[in-house]
mmCIF file of C-alpha atoms in Angstrom:
data_model
loop_
_atom_site.group_PDB
_atom_site.id
_atom_site.type_symbol
_atom_site.label_atom_id
_atom_site.label_comp_id
_atom_site.label_asym_id
_atom_site.label_seq_id
_atom_site.Cartn_x
_atom_site.Cartn_y
_atom_site.Cartn_z
ATOM 1 C CA MET A 473 -15.996 1.626 18.240
ATOM 2 C CA CYS A 474 -12.376 2.474 17.358
ATOM 3 C CA GLN A 475 -10.088 -0.617 17.374
ATOM 4 C CA GLY A 476 -12.742 -3.348 18.779
ATOM 5 C CA LYS A 477 -12.795 -0.978 21.890
ATOM 6 C CA PRO A 478 -15.989 1.483 22.972
ATOM 7 C CA ALA A 479 -14.284 5.097 21.639
ATOM 8 C CA GLN A 480 -14.168 6.454 25.454
ATOM 9 C CA ASN A 481 -11.219 3.967 26.090
ATOM 10 C CA VAL A 482 -8.971 4.876 22.694
ATOM 11 C CA LYS A 483 -6.477 7.556 22.964
ATOM 12 C CA VAL A 484 -5.668 9.239 19.471
ATOM 13 C CA LYS A 485 -3.429 12.394 19.124
ATOM 14 C CA LEU A 486 -5.560 14.924 17.275
ATOM 15 C CA TYR A 487 -3.886 17.977 15.061
ATOM 16 C CA ASP A 488 -5.746 21.769 15.034
ATOM 17 C CA ASP A 489 -7.044 22.881 12.139
ATOM 18 C CA ASP A 490 -10.006 25.080 11.723
ATOM 19 C CA ARG A 491 -10.489 24.054 8.118
ATOM 20 C CA GLY A 492 -9.737 21.495 5.530
ATOM 21 C CA ILE A 493 -6.866 22.232 2.889
ATOM 22 C CA ASP A 494 -8.313 23.773 -0.444
ATOM 23 C CA ALA A 495 -6.639 23.209 -3.642
ATOM 24 C CA ASP A 496 -4.497 26.617 -3.692
ATOM 25 C CA ASP A 497 -2.858 25.527 0.009
ATOM 26 C CA LEU A 498 -1.991 22.078 -1.916
ATOM 27 C CA MET A 499 0.043 23.398 -4.635
ATOM 28 C CA GLY A 500 1.896 25.671 -2.489
ATOM 29 C CA GLU A 501 2.757 22.904 0.004
ATOM 30 C CA THR A 502 6.113 22.729 0.887
ATOM 31 C CA THR A 503 6.269 18.888 0.698
ATOM 32 C CA THR A 504 3.948 17.841 -2.093
ATOM 33 C CA ASN A 505 6.426 20.033 -3.760
ATOM 34 C CA ASP A 506 9.875 19.345 -2.099
ATOM 35 C CA LYS A 507 8.781 15.432 -3.550
ATOM 36 C CA GLY A 508 7.693 16.333 -6.883
ATOM 37 C CA TYR A 509 3.960 15.596 -7.063
ATOM 38 C CA PHE A 510 3.302 19.139 -10.101
ATOM 39 C CA GLU A 511 4.856 20.093 -12.389
ATOM 40 C CA ASN A 512 4.219 23.673 -13.744
ATOM 41 C CA ILE A 513 2.651 23.136 -18.089
ATOM 42 C CA TYR A 514 3.273 26.756 -20.247
ATOM 43 C CA HIS A 515 0.736 27.151 -22.481
ATOM 44 C CA LYS A 516 -0.731 29.902 -24.215
ATOM 45 C CA CYS A 517 -4.182 29.083 -22.736
ATOM 46 C CA ALA A 518 -2.895 27.785 -19.220
ATOM 47 C CA ASP A 519 0.306 29.551 -18.497
ATOM 48 C CA GLY A 520 1.662 28.105 -15.327
ATOM 49 C CA LEU A 521 -0.898 25.537 -14.853
ATOM 50 C CA LYS A 522 0.218 23.067 -12.511
ATOM 51 C CA LEU A 523 -0.677 19.415 -12.684
ATOM 52 C CA CYS A 524 0.038 16.847 -11.296
ATOM 53 C CA ASP A 525 3.207 14.489 -12.373
ATOM 54 C CA ARG A 526 4.446 12.116 -10.753
ATOM 55 C CA LYS A 527 2.334 8.987 -9.463
ATOM 56 C CA PHE A 528 4.998 6.795 -7.729
ATOM 57 C CA THR A 529 8.595 6.037 -8.168
ATOM 58 C CA ILE A 530 10.558 2.433 -7.516
ATOM 59 C CA LYS A 531 14.357 2.044 -5.415
ATOM 60 C CA ILE A 532 16.473 -0.383 -6.671
ATOM 61 C CA LYS A 533 18.606 -1.332 -4.044
ATOM 62 C CA ASP A 534 22.796 -2.086 -5.405
ATOM 63 C CA ASN A 535 22.379 -5.449 -4.064
ATOM 64 C CA TYR A 536 20.263 -6.854 -6.489
ATOM 65 C CA VAL A 537 19.740 -10.379 -8.421
ATOM 66 C CA THR A 538 21.538 -10.435 -11.196
ATOM 67 C CA LYS A 539 20.880 -11.681 -14.546
ATOM 68 C CA GLY A 540 21.014 -15.601 -14.072
ATOM 69 C CA LYS A 541 20.860 -15.730 -10.335
ATOM 70 C CA LYS A 542 17.753 -16.250 -9.218
ATOM 71 C CA PRO A 543 17.189 -17.256 -5.298
ATOM 72 C CA SER A 544 16.259 -21.134 -6.552
ATOM 73 C CA LYS A 545 13.515 -21.469 -3.094
ATOM 74 C CA LEU A 546 11.702 -19.135 -4.672
ATOM 75 C CA TYR A 547 10.460 -20.909 -8.145
ATOM 76 C CA ASP A 548 9.769 -24.080 -9.145
ATOM 77 C CA VAL A 549 9.276 -26.288 -12.254
ATOM 78 C CA GLY A 550 6.849 -25.348 -14.828
ATOM 79 C CA ARG A 551 7.896 -21.667 -14.766
ATOM 80 C CA MET A 552 8.963 -19.414 -17.816
ATOM 81 C CA GLU A 553 12.198 -18.283 -18.616
ATOM 82 C CA LEU A 554 12.903 -14.624 -18.689
ATOM 83 C CA GLU A 555 14.937 -12.060 -19.903
ATOM 84 C CA GLY A 556 16.062 -10.746 -16.197
ATOM 85 C CA GLY A 557 17.160 -13.876 -14.677
ATOM 86 C CA PHE A 558 13.239 -14.316 -13.193
ATOM 87 C CA SER A 559 10.609 -16.768 -14.337
ATOM 88 C CA VAL A 560 6.415 -16.939 -13.739
ATOM 89 C CA LYS A 561 4.766 -20.075 -13.435
ATOM 90 C CA MET A 562 2.829 -20.738 -17.378
ATOM 91 C CA SER A 563 -0.469 -20.137 -16.385
ATOM 92 C CA SER A 564 -3.599 -18.804 -17.997
ATOM 93 C CA SER A 565 -4.032 -16.372 -14.888
ATOM 94 C CA ALA A 566 -1.310 -12.965 -15.553
ATOM 95 C CA LEU A 567 0.273 -13.638 -12.047
ATOM 96 C CA SER A 568 -0.220 -16.791 -11.549
ATOM 97 C CA GLY A 569 3.237 -18.281 -9.853
ATOM 98 C CA ILE A 570 3.204 -14.892 -8.227
ATOM 99 C CA ARG A 571 3.614 -14.937 -4.409
ATOM 100 C CA ILE A 572 2.854 -12.124 -1.889
ATOM 101 C CA LEU A 573 3.139 -11.661 1.453
ATOM 102 C CA ASP A 574 0.698 -9.114 2.692
ATOM 103 C CA PHE A 575 0.790 -7.590 6.016
ATOM 104 C CA SER A 576 -2.150 -4.796 5.175
ATOM 105 C CA ARG A 577 -5.235 -3.797 6.400
ATOM 106 C CA VAL A 578 -8.059 -1.630 5.910
ATOM 107 C CA VAL A 579 -8.575 -0.094 2.735
ATOM 108 C CA ALA A 580 -6.201 1.404 0.841
ATOM 109 C CA ALA A 581 -3.396 -1.916 0.311
ATOM 110 C CA PRO A 582 -5.600 -4.587 0.653
ATOM 111 C CA PHE A 583 -7.566 -2.905 -2.490
ATOM 112 C CA ALA A 584 -4.157 -3.581 -4.214
ATOM 113 C CA SER A 585 -3.764 -6.884 -3.155
ATOM 114 C CA MET A 586 -7.021 -7.890 -4.251
ATOM 115 C CA ILE A 587 -6.164 -6.426 -7.655
ATOM 116 C CA LEU A 588 -3.549 -7.997 -7.705
ATOM 117 C CA SER A 589 -5.179 -11.376 -6.588
ATOM 118 C CA ASP A 590 -7.597 -11.455 -9.020
ATOM 119 C CA LEU A 591 -4.973 -10.748 -11.554
ATOM 120 C CA GLY A 592 -3.881 -14.511 -10.457
ATOM 121 C CA ALA A 593 -1.457 -14.053 -7.284
ATOM 122 C CA GLU A 594 -1.204 -15.937 -4.598
ATOM 123 C CA VAL A 595 -2.015 -13.813 -1.650
ATOM 124 C CA TRP A 596 -0.853 -14.499 1.870
ATOM 125 C CA LYS A 597 -2.458 -12.504 4.256
ATOM 126 C CA ILE A 598 -1.581 -11.888 7.707
ATOM 127 C CA GLU A 599 -3.677 -10.452 10.723
ATOM 128 C CA ARG A 600 -3.160 -9.819 14.020
ATOM 129 C CA PRO A 601 -4.883 -12.236 16.794
ATOM 130 C CA GLY A 602 -8.322 -11.765 17.837
ATOM 131 C CA ASN A 603 -10.088 -9.291 15.443
ATOM 132 C CA GLY A 604 -8.178 -9.505 12.786
ATOM 133 C CA ASP A 605 -8.013 -7.070 10.149
ATOM 134 C CA ASP A 606 -9.196 -4.044 10.937
ATOM 135 C CA SER A 607 -12.048 -4.014 8.155
ATOM 136 C CA ARG A 608 -13.785 -6.931 9.713
ATOM 137 C CA LEU A 609 -15.638 -5.063 12.457
ATOM 138 C CA PHE A 610 -17.392 -2.832 9.805
ATOM 139 C CA THR A 611 -20.567 -4.058 9.380
ATOM 140 C CA PRO A 612 -23.422 -4.411 8.461
ATOM 141 C CA PRO A 613 -23.557 -5.284 6.168
ATOM 142 C CA GLU A 614 -22.639 -8.708 6.853
ATOM 143 C CA ILE A 615 -22.858 -12.507 5.528
ATOM 144 C CA ASN A 616 -22.799 -15.303 8.334
ATOM 145 C CA GLY A 617 -21.242 -12.852 11.088
ATOM 146 C CA GLN A 618 -18.466 -11.823 8.979
ATOM 147 C CA SER A 619 -18.215 -8.047 7.496
ATOM 148 C CA CYS A 620 -18.950 -7.975 3.557
ATOM 149 C CA TYR A 621 -16.869 -5.166 3.221
ATOM 150 C CA THR A 622 -13.630 -7.805 4.574
ATOM 151 C CA LEU A 623 -15.205 -10.702 2.219
ATOM 152 C CA GLY A 624 -14.778 -8.229 -0.838
ATOM 153 C CA LEU A 625 -11.490 -6.743 -0.130
ATOM 154 C CA ASN A 626 -10.169 -10.097 0.918
ATOM 155 C CA ARG A 627 -11.354 -12.424 -1.597
ATOM 156 C CA ASN A 628 -9.143 -14.616 -3.570
ATOM 157 C CA LYS A 629 -6.575 -14.652 -0.230
ATOM 158 C CA LYS A 630 -5.083 -16.928 2.247
ATOM 159 C CA SER A 631 -5.066 -15.547 5.847
ATOM 160 C CA ILE A 632 -3.529 -16.550 8.699
ATOM 161 C CA ALA A 633 -3.168 -14.982 12.089
ATOM 162 C CA MET A 634 -0.038 -13.898 13.761
ATOM 163 C CA ASN A 635 1.760 -11.693 16.569
ATOM 164 C CA LEU A 636 4.987 -9.981 15.746
ATOM 165 C CA ALA A 637 5.840 -9.591 18.942
ATOM 166 C CA HIS A 638 6.736 -12.890 19.796
ATOM 167 C CA PRO A 639 9.917 -14.054 18.491
ATOM 168 C CA GLU A 640 8.817 -17.236 16.421
ATOM 169 C CA ALA A 641 5.976 -15.067 14.910
ATOM 170 C CA LYS A 642 8.656 -12.941 13.589
ATOM 171 C CA ASN A 643 11.096 -15.785 12.515
ATOM 172 C CA LEU A 644 7.749 -17.613 10.515
ATOM 173 C CA ALA A 645 7.458 -13.942 9.076
ATOM 174 C CA ARG A 646 10.645 -13.529 8.061
ATOM 175 C CA LYS A 647 10.594 -17.144 6.306
ATOM 176 C CA LEU A 648 7.534 -16.888 4.652
ATOM 177 C CA ALA A 649 9.449 -13.128 2.900
ATOM 178 C CA THR A 650 11.772 -15.555 1.213
ATOM 179 C CA LYS A 651 9.396 -17.458 -0.341
ATOM 180 C CA VAL A 652 7.227 -14.846 -2.189
ATOM 181 C CA ASP A 653 8.244 -12.190 -4.889
ATOM 182 C CA ILE A 654 6.231 -9.263 -3.211
ATOM 183 C CA MET A 655 5.877 -7.885 0.046
ATOM 184 C CA ILE A 656 3.056 -5.019 0.328
ATOM 185 C CA GLU A 657 2.112 -3.254 3.992
ATOM 186 C CA ASN A 658 0.495 -0.400 4.842
ATOM 187 C CA PHE A 659 1.934 0.493 8.790
ATOM 188 C CA LYS A 660 2.986 3.884 10.390
ATOM 189 C CA THR A 661 6.514 4.891 8.857
ATOM 190 C CA GLY A 662 9.283 2.622 10.696
ATOM 191 C CA TYR A 663 6.703 0.198 12.609
ATOM 192 C CA MET A 664 7.790 -2.679 10.855
ATOM 193 C CA LYS A 665 11.469 -1.982 11.274
ATOM 194 C CA LYS A 666 11.434 -3.282 14.935
ATOM 195 C CA PHE A 667 9.850 -6.620 13.845
ATOM 196 C CA GLY A 668 12.964 -7.107 10.815
ATOM 197 C CA LEU A 669 10.474 -6.894 8.249
ATOM 198 C CA ASP A 670 11.339 -3.500 7.233
ATOM 199 C CA TYR A 671 12.955 -3.810 3.158
ATOM 200 C CA SER A 672 16.458 -2.877 4.325
ATOM 201 C CA GLN A 673 16.509 -6.271 6.297
ATOM 202 C CA LEU A 674 14.237 -8.464 4.367
ATOM 203 C CA GLN A 675 16.606 -7.522 1.188
ATOM 204 C CA GLN A 676 19.544 -8.862 2.501
ATOM 205 C CA ILE A 677 17.573 -12.416 2.705
ATOM 206 C CA ASN A 678 15.690 -12.206 -0.687
ATOM 207 C CA PRO A 679 17.334 -10.018 -2.804
ATOM 208 C CA GLY A 680 14.470 -10.470 -5.733
ATOM 209 C CA LEU A 681 11.952 -8.993 -3.541
ATOM 210 C CA ILE A 682 9.153 -6.373 -4.295
ATOM 211 C CA TYR A 683 8.592 -4.516 -1.312
ATOM 212 C CA CYS A 684 5.199 -1.829 -1.429
ATOM 213 C CA SER A 685 4.895 0.365 1.348
ATOM 214 C CA ILE A 686 1.668 2.521 2.202
ATOM 215 C CA THR A 687 1.854 5.610 4.971
ATOM 216 C CA GLY A 688 0.697 8.440 5.424
ATOM 217 C CA PHE A 689 2.482 10.965 4.241
ATOM 218 C CA GLY A 690 5.478 9.172 2.348
ATOM 219 C CA PRO A 691 8.875 7.472 4.350
ATOM 220 C CA ASP A 692 10.368 10.772 5.075
ATOM 221 C CA GLY A 693 10.077 14.463 5.340
ATOM 222 C CA PRO A 694 8.481 16.585 7.607
ATOM 223 C CA TYR A 695 4.714 14.428 8.154
ATOM 224 C CA ALA A 696 6.792 11.045 7.823
ATOM 225 C CA ASP A 697 5.659 10.339 11.341
ATOM 226 C CA VAL A 698 2.204 11.417 11.127
ATOM 227 C CA PRO A 699 -0.623 8.552 10.594
ATOM 228 C CA GLY A 700 -2.434 8.887 8.105
ATOM 229 C CA TYR A 701 -6.312 7.705 7.170
ATOM 230 C CA ASP A 702 -8.396 8.250 4.206
ATOM 231 C CA VAL A 703 -10.403 11.281 5.586
ATOM 232 C CA ILE A 704 -6.954 12.966 6.406
ATOM 233 C CA ALA A 705 -5.492 12.588 3.236
ATOM 234 C CA ALA A 706 -8.496 14.201 1.333
ATOM 235 C CA ALA A 707 -8.772 16.725 3.338
ATOM 236 C CA VAL A 708 -4.846 17.324 3.389
ATOM 237 C CA GLY A 709 -5.526 16.720 -0.506
ATOM 238 C CA GLY A 710 -8.295 19.229 -0.871
ATOM 239 C CA LEU A 711 -10.948 16.723 -2.220
ATOM 240 C CA LEU A 712 -13.478 18.150 0.888
ATOM 241 C CA GLY A 713 -13.123 21.654 0.137
ATOM 242 C CA ILE A 714 -14.403 20.414 -3.387
ATOM 243 C CA THR A 715 -16.597 18.587 -2.364
ATOM 244 C CA GLY A 716 -20.430 19.312 -1.511
ATOM 245 C CA PRO A 717 -23.903 21.573 -2.305
ATOM 246 C CA LYS A 718 -21.245 24.584 -2.556
ATOM 247 C CA GLY A 719 -18.047 22.858 -3.660
ATOM 248 C CA ALA A 720 -14.732 25.045 -3.183
ATOM 249 C CA HIS A 721 -17.126 28.049 -1.474
ATOM 250 C CA GLY A 722 -18.530 25.781 0.966
ATOM 251 C CA GLU A 723 -17.333 24.293 4.390
ATOM 252 C CA PRO A 724 -15.728 20.654 3.908
ATOM 253 C CA VAL A 725 -17.727 18.109 2.788
ATOM 254 C CA LYS A 726 -16.450 14.028 3.222
ATOM 255 C CA THR A 727 -17.064 12.209 0.106
ATOM 256 C CA GLY A 728 -19.794 9.284 0.102
ATOM 257 C CA VAL A 729 -17.456 6.644 -0.489
ATOM 258 C CA ALA A 730 -13.089 6.695 0.602
ATOM 259 C CA VAL A 731 -11.788 8.226 -2.239
ATOM 260 C CA THR A 732 -8.345 8.480 -2.017
ATOM 261 C CA ASP A 733 -8.112 4.859 -0.352
ATOM 262 C CA LEU A 734 -9.176 3.070 -3.720
ATOM 263 C CA ALA A 735 -6.872 5.139 -5.709
ATOM 264 C CA THR A 736 -4.380 4.934 -3.533
ATOM 265 C CA GLY A 737 -4.829 1.082 -3.905
ATOM 266 C CA LEU A 738 -5.224 1.593 -7.769
ATOM 267 C CA PHE A 739 -2.009 3.367 -8.174
ATOM 268 C CA ALA A 740 -0.302 1.159 -5.514
ATOM 269 C CA HIS A 741 -1.075 -2.065 -7.809
ATOM 270 C CA GLY A 742 0.151 -0.167 -10.436
ATOM 271 C CA ALA A 743 3.574 0.661 -9.111
ATOM 272 C CA ILE A 744 4.048 -3.176 -8.197
ATOM 273 C CA LEU A 745 3.191 -4.418 -11.373
ATOM 274 C CA ALA A 746 5.718 -1.549 -12.944
ATOM 275 C CA ALA A 747 8.417 -3.034 -10.162
ATOM 276 C CA LEU A 748 7.976 -6.755 -11.070
ATOM 277 C CA LEU A 749 7.644 -5.775 -14.895
ATOM 278 C CA HIS A 750 11.161 -3.906 -14.418
ATOM 279 C CA ARG A 751 12.901 -7.125 -12.131
ATOM 280 C CA ASN A 752 11.503 -9.449 -14.725
ATOM 281 C CA LYS A 753 13.634 -7.424 -17.625
ATOM 282 C CA THR A 754 16.738 -6.542 -15.587
ATOM 283 C CA GLY A 755 16.993 -8.697 -13.133
ATOM 284 C CA LYS A 756 17.266 -5.798 -10.451
#
């Protein structure tokens, strides 16, 4: 089964390659170097060693909320005023009062919003009508007919189904975006733009919005339009090349769990917290 349909009825675009990419290939790959993912480290014991440098970047638009000027609809009584003109609701939970609009599905981005919900954030999860999140089809195991995978990754979240192709649903989604602090999505590059839900459009109606977009290969570069999945990232990143009984000298082997998905979720939640701290300190 794929996306709720028999696999033979699903059309997919395949990319030919006779092997997985190993670590040496990755180090010399133009895209990773151009994006500044690696830094040359010089040491007497390891001259010219390359280490992973940048984990994520935060871009700030000029049209931001300035100090002392905050969207009134986002805040209510019982919040603590912060230096940057923002406020948080007083509570024992670290992120209590923070609202998240979550359009993500499967593993990577839902894992990020799961951690944030564990920290007290209120997460509004948007799913497609019908099958909902793809992970609902990840069975067994299941409890009362529901995927344990979905129940685990989406605990503490409030979920509704929404068909963004419908004008009323699109307008509702944009209205919800004005009432949250953070939005998360992990669709293919450019997908949200056609619904008026990309950052450049939402930032105009919610200047203080923190927008986390997770794509296969980033929003720019030669692979920007190529969709990504855990096993693809593991292959391109060289992880499959060092997994298995023979390590880097054997055939590529898939890891037992979705390592790159989970790592992506961890980095994403860290980036969101960093952006939230920056916004609350500076108002930008």
